[in-house]
Coordinates of C-alpha atoms in Angstrom, one line a residue:
M1435 CA 0.6 50.0 -68.1
K1436 CA 1.8 48.7 -64.5
Q1437 CA 3.9 45.6 -63.8
I1438 CA 2.9 42.7 -62.2
I1439 CA 6.0 40.7 -60.5
T1440 CA 5.5 37.3 -58.6
T1441 CA 7.3 36.5 -55.2
A1442 CA 10.4 35.0 -56.8
Q1443 CA 11.0 38.2 -58.7
A1444 CA 10.3 40.8 -56.0
K1445 CA 12.7 38.9 -54.1
E1446 CA 15.5 38.7 -57.2
I1447 CA 15.0 42.1 -57.3
D1448 CA 15.5 43.5 -53.4
R1449 CA 18.5 41.6 -53.3
Y1450 CA 20.3 42.8 -57.1
S1451 CA 19.3 46.1 -55.5
I1452 CA 21.3 45.8 -52.0
E1453 CA 23.7 43.2 -52.4
Q1454 CA 24.6 44.5 -56.9
L1455 CA 23.6 48.1 -56.8
G1456 CA 24.5 49.0 -52.9
M1457 CA 21.2 50.1 -51.6
Q1458 CA 20.0 49.6 -48.0
S1459 CA 17.8 47.7 -46.8
I1460 CA 16.9 50.1 -43.7
V1461 CA 16.7 52.8 -46.5
L1462 CA 13.7 50.9 -48.2
M1463 CA 12.3 49.8 -45.3
E1464 CA 11.9 53.5 -44.3
R1465 CA 10.5 54.3 -47.9
A1466 CA 7.6 51.5 -47.7
A1467 CA 6.7 52.6 -44.5
L1468 CA 7.0 56.0 -45.1
K1469 CA 4.3 55.4 -48.2
F1470 CA 2.1 53.0 -46.0
T1471 CA 1.7 55.7 -43.3
E1472 CA 1.1 58.0 -46.0
H1473 CA -2.0 55.9 -47.2
M1474 CA -2.7 55.0 -44.1
I1475 CA -3.8 58.9 -43.0
E1476 CA -5.3 60.1 -46.4
W1477 CA -7.6 57.1 -45.4
I1478 CA -8.1 59.0 -42.1
E1479 CA -8.6 62.0 -42.9
S1480 CA -11.0 61.2 -45.7
R1481 CA -13.6 59.4 -43.1
K1482 CA -13.9 63.1 -41.9
K1483 CA -15.3 64.2 -44.4
E1484 CA -18.1 61.4 -44.5
N1485 CA -18.3 63.2 -40.2
I1486 CA -16.4 59.7 -39.9
D1487 CA -13.7 60.3 -36.7
L1488 CA -11.0 58.0 -36.5
S1489 CA -8.9 60.1 -35.8
K1490 CA -8.0 59.4 -31.8
R1491 CA -9.0 55.4 -33.2
K1492 CA -5.9 53.2 -31.5
F1493 CA -3.5 51.5 -33.8
L1494 CA -2.4 48.1 -33.4
V1495 CA 0.6 47.1 -35.5
V1496 CA 1.0 43.1 -35.5
C1497 CA 4.8 42.4 -36.8
G1498 CA 6.4 39.5 -37.8
S1499 CA 10.1 38.3 -37.1
G1500 CA 11.0 39.6 -41.5
N1501 CA 11.5 42.8 -43.3
N1502 CA 7.5 42.9 -43.4
G1503 CA 7.6 43.1 -39.8
G1504 CA 10.6 45.6 -39.5
D1505 CA 8.4 48.0 -42.4
G1506 CA 5.3 47.9 -39.7
M1507 CA 7.1 49.1 -36.7
A1508 CA 8.8 52.0 -38.8
V1509 CA 5.3 52.4 -39.6
A1510 CA 4.3 52.3 -35.7
R1511 CA 6.6 54.7 -34.8
M1512 CA 5.7 57.0 -37.9
L1513 CA 1.7 57.2 -36.7
S1514 CA 2.8 57.4 -33.6
Q1515 CA 4.8 61.0 -34.7
A1516 CA 2.1 62.2 -36.3
G1517 CA 0.4 62.2 -32.7
Y1518 CA -1.8 58.8 -33.4
D1519 CA -2.4 56.3 -30.2
C1520 CA -0.1 53.5 -32.3
A1521 CA 1.4 50.5 -30.3
V1522 CA 3.4 47.1 -31.3
F1523 CA 2.6 43.2 -31.2
F1524 CA 5.7 41.3 -31.9
A1525 CA 4.1 38.0 -32.7
G1526 CA 7.3 36.5 -34.6
E1527 CA 10.4 34.9 -33.0
R1528 CA 12.8 37.7 -31.5
E1529 CA 15.9 35.4 -32.5
K1530 CA 15.1 35.4 -35.8
I1531 CA 14.5 39.5 -36.7
T1532 CA 16.6 40.9 -39.6
E1533 CA 19.7 43.6 -38.6
S1534 CA 17.0 45.8 -40.6
V1535 CA 14.4 44.4 -37.8
K1536 CA 17.0 45.3 -35.0
I1537 CA 17.2 48.6 -35.9
Q1538 CA 13.3 49.4 -36.1
W1539 CA 13.0 47.6 -32.8
K1540 CA 16.2 50.1 -31.0
L1541 CA 13.8 52.7 -32.4
L1542 CA 10.4 51.4 -30.7
E1543 CA 12.5 51.3 -27.5
T1544 CA 14.0 54.8 -27.9
L1545 CA 11.1 56.5 -28.6
S1546 CA 9.3 55.1 -25.8
I1547 CA 6.6 53.6 -28.3
Q1548 CA 4.7 50.7 -26.8
V1549 CA 5.2 46.7 -27.5
V1550 CA 2.3 45.0 -26.5
Q1551 CA 3.1 40.9 -25.1
E1552 CA -0.4 40.1 -26.4
F1553 CA -2.8 40.2 -28.3
A1554 CA -5.7 41.7 -26.8
P1555 CA -6.7 44.9 -28.4
E1556 CA -9.4 46.8 -27.7
P1557 CA -12.7 46.6 -29.5
Q1558 CA -12.4 49.9 -31.9
T1559 CA -8.7 49.2 -32.3
M1560 CA -7.8 48.8 -36.0
I1561 CA -4.9 46.9 -36.9
I1562 CA -1.9 47.0 -39.1
D1563 CA -0.8 43.6 -40.7
A1564 CA 2.9 43.7 -40.8
L1565 CA 3.2 39.4 -39.8
F1566 CA 4.6 37.5 -42.9
G1567 CA 4.7 39.8 -46.5
I1568 CA 5.9 38.2 -49.4
G1569 CA 8.0 35.8 -47.5
L1570 CA 5.4 33.5 -46.5
S1571 CA 6.0 29.4 -48.6
R1572 CA 4.1 27.6 -46.8
E1573 CA 0.7 26.7 -45.3
V1574 CA 0.1 29.0 -42.0
T1575 CA -1.1 26.9 -38.6
G1576 CA -1.1 26.6 -35.3
H1577 CA -1.1 29.9 -33.2
Y1578 CA 0.0 32.1 -36.4
A1579 CA -3.3 30.6 -38.2
K1580 CA -5.2 31.2 -35.0
L1581 CA -3.9 35.2 -34.8
I1582 CA -4.9 35.5 -38.5
E1583 CA -8.5 34.6 -37.3
E1584 CA -8.3 36.8 -34.2
M1585 CA -7.1 39.9 -36.9
N1586 CA -10.2 39.5 -39.2
H1587 CA -12.4 40.6 -36.1
F1588 CA -11.2 43.8 -36.8
R1589 CA -10.6 46.4 -39.4
C1590 CA -7.3 45.5 -40.9
F1591 CA -4.8 46.9 -43.5
S1592 CA -1.6 45.1 -45.0
I1593 CA 1.7 46.4 -45.7
D1594 CA 2.6 44.9 -49.6
V1595 CA 0.2 41.7 -49.3
P1596 CA -2.1 40.5 -46.7
S1597 CA -0.6 37.9 -44.1
G1598 CA -1.6 34.1 -44.8
M1599 CA -2.5 35.0 -48.7
D1600 CA -0.3 33.4 -50.9
A1601 CA 1.3 36.9 -53.0
D1602 CA 1.3 34.9 -56.7
T1603 CA -2.1 33.0 -57.0
G1604 CA -4.5 35.3 -54.1
R1605 CA -5.2 32.2 -52.9
G1606 CA -5.6 31.4 -48.9
M1607 CA -3.0 29.7 -47.1
A1608 CA -4.1 30.3 -42.9
H1609 CA -5.1 26.5 -41.8
C1610 CA -7.7 28.5 -39.5
E1611 CA -9.8 25.8 -37.5
G1612 CA -13.5 24.8 -38.4
S1613 CA -13.1 27.3 -41.5
Q1614 CA -11.6 26.9 -45.1
K1615 CA -7.8 28.2 -45.6
T1616 CA -8.1 32.0 -45.5
A1617 CA -5.6 35.2 -44.8
V1618 CA -5.9 38.8 -43.0
K1619 CA -9.0 40.2 -45.1
A1620 CA -8.0 43.9 -45.7
E1621 CA -9.4 47.2 -46.2
F1622 CA -6.4 48.2 -48.4
T1623 CA -3.2 46.9 -48.9
V1624 CA -0.7 49.1 -49.7
T1625 CA 2.2 47.2 -52.1
F1626 CA 5.6 48.4 -53.2
G1627 CA 8.0 48.0 -56.2
A1628 CA 5.2 46.5 -58.4
V1629 CA 1.8 44.4 -58.0
K1630 CA 2.2 41.2 -57.1
P1631 CA -0.3 38.8 -59.2
G1632 CA -2.2 37.2 -56.1
L1633 CA -3.6 40.7 -55.1
L1634 CA -5.5 40.3 -58.3
L1635 CA -6.9 36.9 -58.5
G1636 CA -9.0 34.8 -57.3
N1637 CA -9.8 35.4 -53.6
G1638 CA -6.7 38.0 -53.3
R1639 CA -9.1 40.3 -54.2
Q1640 CA -11.2 39.5 -51.5
Y1641 CA -8.4 39.6 -49.3
A1642 CA -6.3 42.8 -50.9
G1643 CA -9.5 45.0 -50.7
N1644 CA -8.0 48.3 -52.5
V1645 CA -4.6 48.2 -54.0
F1646 CA -2.0 50.9 -54.2
S1647 CA 1.1 49.9 -55.4
E1648 CA 3.8 52.6 -54.9
E1649 CA 7.5 52.9 -55.8
I1650 CA 10.4 52.6 -52.9
G1651 CA 13.2 53.4 -55.4
F1652 CA 14.2 49.4 -56.3
P1653 CA 16.7 50.9 -59.7
I1654 CA 15.6 50.2 -63.3
Q1655 CA 18.0 47.9 -63.4
A1656 CA 17.1 45.6 -60.9
R1657 CA 13.5 45.4 -62.9
K1658 CA 15.1 44.9 -66.9
Q1659 CA 16.1 41.3 -65.8
F1660 CA 13.0 39.9 -65.6
L1661 CA 10.0 38.9 -68.0
S1662 CA 7.7 40.4 -66.0
G1663 CA 3.5 40.5 -66.0
W1664 CA 1.4 43.8 -66.6
H1665 CA -2.4 45.1 -66.5
L1666 CA -3.5 47.9 -68.3
E1667 CA -4.4 51.4 -66.8
L1668 CA -7.0 54.1 -68.5
S1669 CA -3.9 56.0 -69.7
D1670 CA -2.8 53.3 -71.9
I1671 CA -6.2 52.9 -74.3
P1672 CA -5.4 56.3 -76.3
K1673 CA -2.2 54.8 -76.8
L1674 CA -3.5 51.4 -77.9
L1675 CA -6.3 52.3 -80.3
P1676 CA -6.4 51.9 -83.4
K1677 CA -5.7 55.7 -85.0
R1678 CA -8.4 56.5 -87.5
N1679 CA -8.0 59.3 -90.2
E1680 CA -10.2 62.3 -91.3
D1681 CA -10.0 61.1 -94.8
S1682 CA -11.2 57.5 -94.6
H1683 CA -13.6 55.0 -95.3
K1684 CA -15.2 52.0 -93.9
G1685 CA -12.3 49.6 -96.0
N1686 CA -9.5 51.3 -93.9
Y1687 CA -11.3 50.3 -90.7
G1688 CA -11.7 46.4 -91.6
R1689 CA -14.3 43.4 -92.0
V1690 CA -14.7 41.4 -89.1
L1691 CA -16.7 37.6 -90.2
I1692 CA -18.2 36.1 -87.7
F1693 CA -19.6 32.7 -87.7
A1694 CA -22.1 32.4 -84.9
G1695 CA -25.4 31.2 -84.0
S1696 CA -27.5 28.4 -84.0
E1697 CA -31.0 27.9 -84.7
T1698 CA -31.7 28.2 -80.8
M1699 CA -29.4 30.9 -80.3
L1700 CA -29.9 34.0 -82.4
G1701 CA -28.9 36.1 -79.9
A1702 CA -24.8 34.9 -79.8
A1703 CA -24.4 36.5 -83.6
Y1704 CA -26.3 39.4 -83.2
Y1705 CA -24.1 40.4 -79.7
A1706 CA -20.8 39.7 -81.3
G1707 CA -22.0 41.8 -84.7
K1708 CA -22.8 44.4 -82.8
A1709 CA -20.0 44.9 -80.4
A1710 CA -17.7 44.7 -83.8
Y1711 CA -19.3 47.7 -84.9
R1712 CA -19.2 49.3 -81.8
M1713 CA -15.9 48.6 -81.2
G1714 CA -15.3 50.9 -85.1
A1715 CA -14.8 48.2 -87.3
G1716 CA -15.5 48.9 -90.7
L1717 CA -18.2 46.2 -92.1
V1718 CA -19.6 43.5 -90.4
E1719 CA -20.7 39.9 -92.0
I1720 CA -22.3 37.4 -90.5
V1721 CA -22.3 33.5 -91.3
T1722 CA -25.3 31.6 -89.3
C1723 CA -28.0 29.5 -89.9
R1724 CA -30.6 31.1 -92.8
Q1725 CA -33.8 30.6 -90.1
N1726 CA -32.1 33.7 -87.7
I1727 CA -31.3 36.1 -90.9
I1728 CA -34.3 37.9 -90.7
G1729 CA -34.4 38.1 -87.1
I1730 CA -30.5 39.2 -86.3
A1731 CA -31.3 41.7 -89.3
G1732 CA -33.8 43.1 -87.9
M1733 CA -31.9 44.3 -84.9
L1734 CA -28.7 45.2 -87.0
P1735 CA -29.1 45.8 -90.3
A1736 CA -26.0 47.3 -90.9
A1737 CA -24.3 43.5 -90.9
I1738 CA -24.0 41.6 -94.1
Y1739 CA -25.5 38.2 -93.7
T1740 CA -24.4 34.9 -95.3
P1741 CA -26.7 31.1 -94.5
F1742 CA -24.4 28.3 -93.6
E1743 CA -25.6 26.9 -96.3
E1744 CA -24.3 28.0 -98.9
L1745 CA -20.2 27.9 -97.6
F1746 CA -21.6 23.9 -96.1
F1747 CA -22.7 21.0 -97.9
W1748 CA -24.8 18.5 -95.6
D1749 CA -26.7 15.8 -95.8
E1750 CA -27.5 12.7 -94.0
E1751 CA -24.1 10.9 -95.6
E1752 CA -21.3 13.8 -95.2
E1753 CA -21.0 17.5 -94.0
K1754 CA -18.1 18.7 -95.8
A1755 CA -17.1 22.8 -96.7
D1756 CA -17.4 24.9 -100.0
K1757 CA -13.6 25.1 -99.4
E1758 CA -12.4 27.5 -102.2
A1759 CA -16.1 29.3 -101.2
L1760 CA -15.4 29.5 -97.5
E1761 CA -11.9 30.1 -98.2
Q1762 CA -12.2 33.0 -100.5
K1763 CA -15.0 34.3 -98.1
I1764 CA -11.9 34.4 -94.8
Y1765 CA -9.1 36.4 -97.3
A1766 CA -11.2 38.7 -97.8
A1767 CA -11.7 39.3 -93.9
S1768 CA -9.3 41.4 -91.8
S1769 CA -10.1 38.9 -89.0
V1770 CA -12.9 36.1 -88.2
V1771 CA -14.6 35.5 -85.2
L1772 CA -15.6 31.9 -84.5
G1773 CA -18.0 30.2 -82.1
P1774 CA -20.5 31.9 -80.4
G1775 CA -23.6 29.9 -80.2
L1776 CA -23.0 27.3 -82.5
G1777 CA -23.9 24.3 -80.5
I1778 CA -22.7 21.2 -80.4
S1779 CA -23.7 19.0 -83.5
G1780 CA -22.1 17.7 -86.9
H1781 CA -22.4 20.6 -89.0
S1782 CA -21.2 23.0 -85.8
E1783 CA -17.9 20.3 -86.0
C1784 CA -17.9 20.9 -89.5
I1785 CA -17.8 24.9 -89.0
V1786 CA -15.1 24.9 -86.7
G1787 CA -12.8 22.4 -88.5
A1788 CA -12.7 23.7 -91.8
V1789 CA -12.8 27.8 -90.9
L1790 CA -9.8 26.9 -88.3
A1791 CA -7.4 24.7 -91.2
I1792 CA -8.0 27.9 -93.3
C1793 CA -7.1 30.6 -90.6
S1794 CA -3.9 28.6 -89.3
R1795 CA -2.8 27.8 -92.4
I1796 CA -2.6 31.2 -94.2
G1797 CA -2.5 33.5 -90.8
K1798 CA -5.7 35.4 -90.7
P1799 CA -6.5 36.5 -87.2
L1800 CA -8.9 34.4 -85.2
I1801 CA -10.9 34.7 -82.3
L1802 CA -12.1 30.9 -81.1
D1803 CA -15.2 31.0 -78.5
A1804 CA -17.5 29.4 -76.6
D1805 CA -18.3 26.4 -78.7
G1806 CA -15.4 26.7 -80.8
L1807 CA -13.3 25.9 -78.1
N1808 CA -15.5 22.9 -77.0
I1809 CA -15.6 21.3 -80.3
L1810 CA -11.8 22.1 -80.4
S1811 CA -11.4 20.0 -76.7
M1812 CA -13.2 17.4 -78.5
H1813 CA -10.8 17.2 -81.6
P1814 CA -7.4 17.3 -79.7
E1815 CA -5.9 16.3 -82.8
W1816 CA -6.4 19.7 -83.9
Q1817 CA -5.2 22.0 -81.5
R1818 CA -1.9 21.2 -83.7
L1819 CA -3.7 24.4 -86.2
L1820 CA -3.2 26.6 -83.5
T1821 CA -1.4 29.7 -84.3
E1822 CA 0.1 32.5 -82.8
N1823 CA -2.3 34.4 -84.7
I1824 CA -5.1 32.7 -83.4
I1825 CA -6.8 34.2 -80.2
L1826 CA -8.7 31.6 -78.2
T1827 CA -10.9 32.8 -75.2
P1828 CA -11.7 30.3 -73.0
H1829 CA -13.8 30.6 -69.4
L1830 CA -12.7 28.7 -66.3
K1831 CA -14.8 24.9 -67.8
E1832 CA -14.0 25.5 -71.1
M1833 CA -10.1 25.1 -70.4
S1834 CA -10.6 22.8 -68.3
R1835 CA -12.0 20.4 -70.8
L1836 CA -9.6 22.0 -73.2
C1837 CA -5.9 21.0 -71.0
K1838 CA -8.0 18.3 -68.9
K1839 CA -7.3 19.6 -66.0
R1840 CA -9.9 20.3 -62.8
V1841 CA -11.1 23.9 -63.0
S1842 CA -10.0 24.1 -58.9
E1843 CA -6.4 23.0 -60.1
I1844 CA -7.0 25.9 -63.4
K1845 CA -7.9 28.6 -60.6
E1846 CA -5.0 28.1 -58.4
N1847 CA -2.7 28.7 -61.0
M1848 CA -4.6 30.7 -64.0
I1849 CA -0.6 32.0 -65.0
G1850 CA 1.2 29.5 -64.6
L1851 CA -1.2 26.5 -66.9
A1852 CA -2.5 29.3 -69.3
K1853 CA 1.3 29.9 -70.3
E1854 CA 1.7 27.0 -70.1
F1855 CA -0.7 25.8 -72.9
S1856 CA 0.1 28.9 -74.8
Q1857 CA 4.4 27.3 -75.4
K1858 CA 2.7 24.3 -75.9
H1859 CA 0.4 25.5 -78.7
H1860 CA 3.0 27.5 -80.7
N1861 CA 2.2 30.7 -78.8
A1862 CA -1.2 31.3 -79.4
I1863 CA -2.9 33.6 -77.3
L1864 CA -5.1 32.5 -74.5
L1865 CA -7.7 34.8 -72.8
L1866 CA -8.5 32.9 -70.1
K1867 CA -11.6 34.4 -68.5
D1868 CA -12.2 34.7 -64.6
S1869 CA -13.5 37.8 -62.4
R1870 CA -10.0 38.8 -63.4
S1871 CA -8.9 37.6 -66.0
V1872 CA -5.5 36.4 -68.1
I1873 CA -4.1 37.0 -71.6
T1874 CA -0.9 35.6 -72.1
N1875 CA 0.9 34.8 -75.5
G1876 CA 3.2 31.8 -73.1
I1877 CA 5.9 34.4 -72.8
Q1878 CA 3.7 38.2 -71.6
Y1879 CA 1.2 37.9 -69.5
F1880 CA -1.4 40.5 -68.4
I1881 CA -4.5 40.6 -65.7
N1882 CA -7.2 42.2 -66.4
V1883 CA -8.3 44.7 -63.7
S1884 CA -11.6 46.4 -64.7
G1885 CA -15.1 44.4 -64.7
N1886 CA -17.5 43.6 -62.0
H1887 CA -20.1 40.4 -61.2
G1888 CA -23.0 41.9 -63.3
M1889 CA -20.8 40.2 -66.3
A1890 CA -21.9 37.4 -65.1
V1891 CA -24.8 37.1 -67.6
G1892 CA -25.8 35.6 -70.6
G1893 CA -24.3 37.0 -74.0
S1894 CA -21.6 38.6 -72.3
G1895 CA -18.7 36.3 -74.0
D1896 CA -20.1 37.0 -77.3
V1897 CA -19.9 40.8 -76.2
L1898 CA -16.0 40.3 -75.8
S1899 CA -15.7 37.8 -79.1
G1900 CA -17.3 41.1 -81.4
I1901 CA -14.8 43.3 -79.2
L1902 CA -11.4 41.2 -80.3
G1903 CA -12.7 40.7 -83.6
G1904 CA -13.2 44.9 -84.4
L1905 CA -10.1 45.4 -82.5
M1906 CA -8.3 42.7 -84.8
A1907 CA -9.6 44.0 -87.8
Q1908 CA -8.4 47.5 -87.1
A1909 CA -5.0 46.6 -85.9
E1910 CA -4.1 43.8 -89.4
K1911 CA -1.7 46.7 -89.8
E1912 CA 0.9 46.5 -87.1
E1913 CA 2.3 49.7 -87.1
E1914 CA -0.8 51.7 -86.7
I1915 CA -0.5 50.8 -83.2
E1916 CA 1.2 53.0 -80.6
K1917 CA 3.5 50.0 -78.9
I1918 CA 4.5 50.0 -75.1
G1919 CA 7.6 48.1 -74.8
E1920 CA 7.9 45.4 -77.1
F1921 CA 4.7 43.2 -77.1
S1922 CA 3.2 41.0 -79.3
V1923 CA 0.7 42.9 -81.1
F1924 CA -2.2 40.2 -80.2
V1925 CA -1.4 40.0 -76.7
L1926 CA -2.1 43.9 -76.9
M1927 CA -4.6 43.6 -78.5
A1928 CA -6.7 40.6 -76.0
S1929 CA -5.7 42.5 -73.0
L1930 CA -7.5 45.8 -74.1
G1931 CA -10.2 44.3 -75.6
A1932 CA -11.2 43.0 -72.3
F1933 CA -10.0 46.0 -70.4
L1934 CA -12.8 47.9 -72.6
H1935 CA -15.1 45.0 -72.2
G1936 CA -14.7 45.8 -68.6
L1937 CA -14.6 48.9 -67.9
A1938 CA -17.8 48.6 -70.1
G1939 CA -19.1 46.6 -67.4
D1940 CA -18.4 48.6 -65.1
Y1941 CA -20.0 51.5 -66.4
A1942 CA -23.2 50.0 -66.6
K1943 CA -23.7 48.9 -63.4
A1944 CA -21.9 52.7 -62.1
R1945 CA -25.3 54.0 -63.7
S1946 CA -27.7 50.9 -63.1
N1947 CA -26.8 47.9 -61.0
A1948 CA -25.1 44.8 -61.4
Y1949 CA -28.1 42.5 -60.4
S1950 CA -30.0 44.5 -63.8
M1951 CA -27.0 44.0 -66.1
M1952 CA -27.5 42.2 -69.6
A1953 CA -25.1 41.9 -72.4
E1954 CA -26.9 44.6 -74.2
D1955 CA -25.8 47.7 -71.1
I1956 CA -22.4 46.3 -71.7
L1957 CA -22.6 47.4 -75.2
D1958 CA -24.2 50.7 -74.6
G1959 CA -21.7 51.1 -71.8
M1960 CA -18.7 49.9 -75.1
K1961 CA -20.4 53.8 -76.6
A1962 CA -19.8 56.0 -73.4
I1963 CA -16.1 55.0 -72.5
L1964 CA -14.8 55.4 -76.1
N1965 CA -16.5 58.6 -75.4
D1966 CA -14.9 59.3 -72.9

């Protein structure tokens, strides 16, 4: 599991390490430069295996006044010492450089490493970006914005974060003339201490390219002061997957109860149900429209089917639930999935209101998705029923309806707004879906780093709901999970579900392509990744 830290946290860890623990800034700078240089040389050597020799290309390191610029100067020295043609362009203000940068500047002079006076690289020059780093806190305009625009005409590599990018949100901050706000677009970025959120979110992924996180010696005492974010790695899957025993039966692996599928959307119920089975649930029961059952049962005969009409009564005068029968059904389940393909109608409002109320009251794990969320946004008074045993899975438009904010506003502050929403609603788990999803209980948060654009297809979200239902059904007993740190099991399972869902999509893309992907391919991918 990899740590994620904000800009403020990174600065505080740096300050604490230097001022409280006595580490030297120049030592951290040298370690950072060494790690970046190793990645740079490894990247060059990897191209030789493809018969592309870049070892004779020129490098130009663009440095600012801050410590990121000092990192760049050290990189220029190390690359030069390794035999590469490397020069420095200093774009900052000489009177503002720090003491550590002064040392690096002196070393450049002592070793006769060229410092050019203007940005005029040859066409094949490769640019190493050490202009701003994480210290940027305002929009970039004027000659700095123009410099970033010119740098993007070349192949760039960034130290810590791409210059001009907000390290917390991934938003571009360089306001170039005649274009949208942007940042340096890097082939790869080497970041230090921990990954910054902006490298994973929004346009930050395009700016950063491949991201490598490297330790440079920040003491653990400095890190422990902060409630950081995290993202899962492949090695976490065996630790988090609910355990299975040889001496067991289907009752040991939970019963998933799914309320899904309107007359025109029977596929949603099918995908959710099949995904729950793919995830290892012992038994799946689907409550759906009576006319859907024959069609779905032919595709998924292993499930149990109950028509809505057995649990709900609706006629021209009123719509209501058979509360006793519904409560018995929910009590018997290990987890509940509510919302895929329900549609918006008086019937579906009756279903969502009744199921949400019972799950909230008895503490039953509930995954609220799709039209379940849309109906919840139509009844803001129901949001008081949200509790820490409920996982909401909105995409940005659904989140916009829930919190009454514009999609663009949510996109620019996914972590902050997700945490705020969860805190406001009794620490309900929010899995805010985007190309990089944010999962939080208002205190801890994860960013999901798996998945691809081929998954932007109908049914993909239904598969995720089923995966989450299957995981929560098996994770009823907290002690069965090998916990990593002191995390909420609901947060861990929601994060694991999103991670596995994305990995299944990545497998489907690698096996075929992103253009032709369908939800069925993601289901097939689930078998493959769990087999691995």
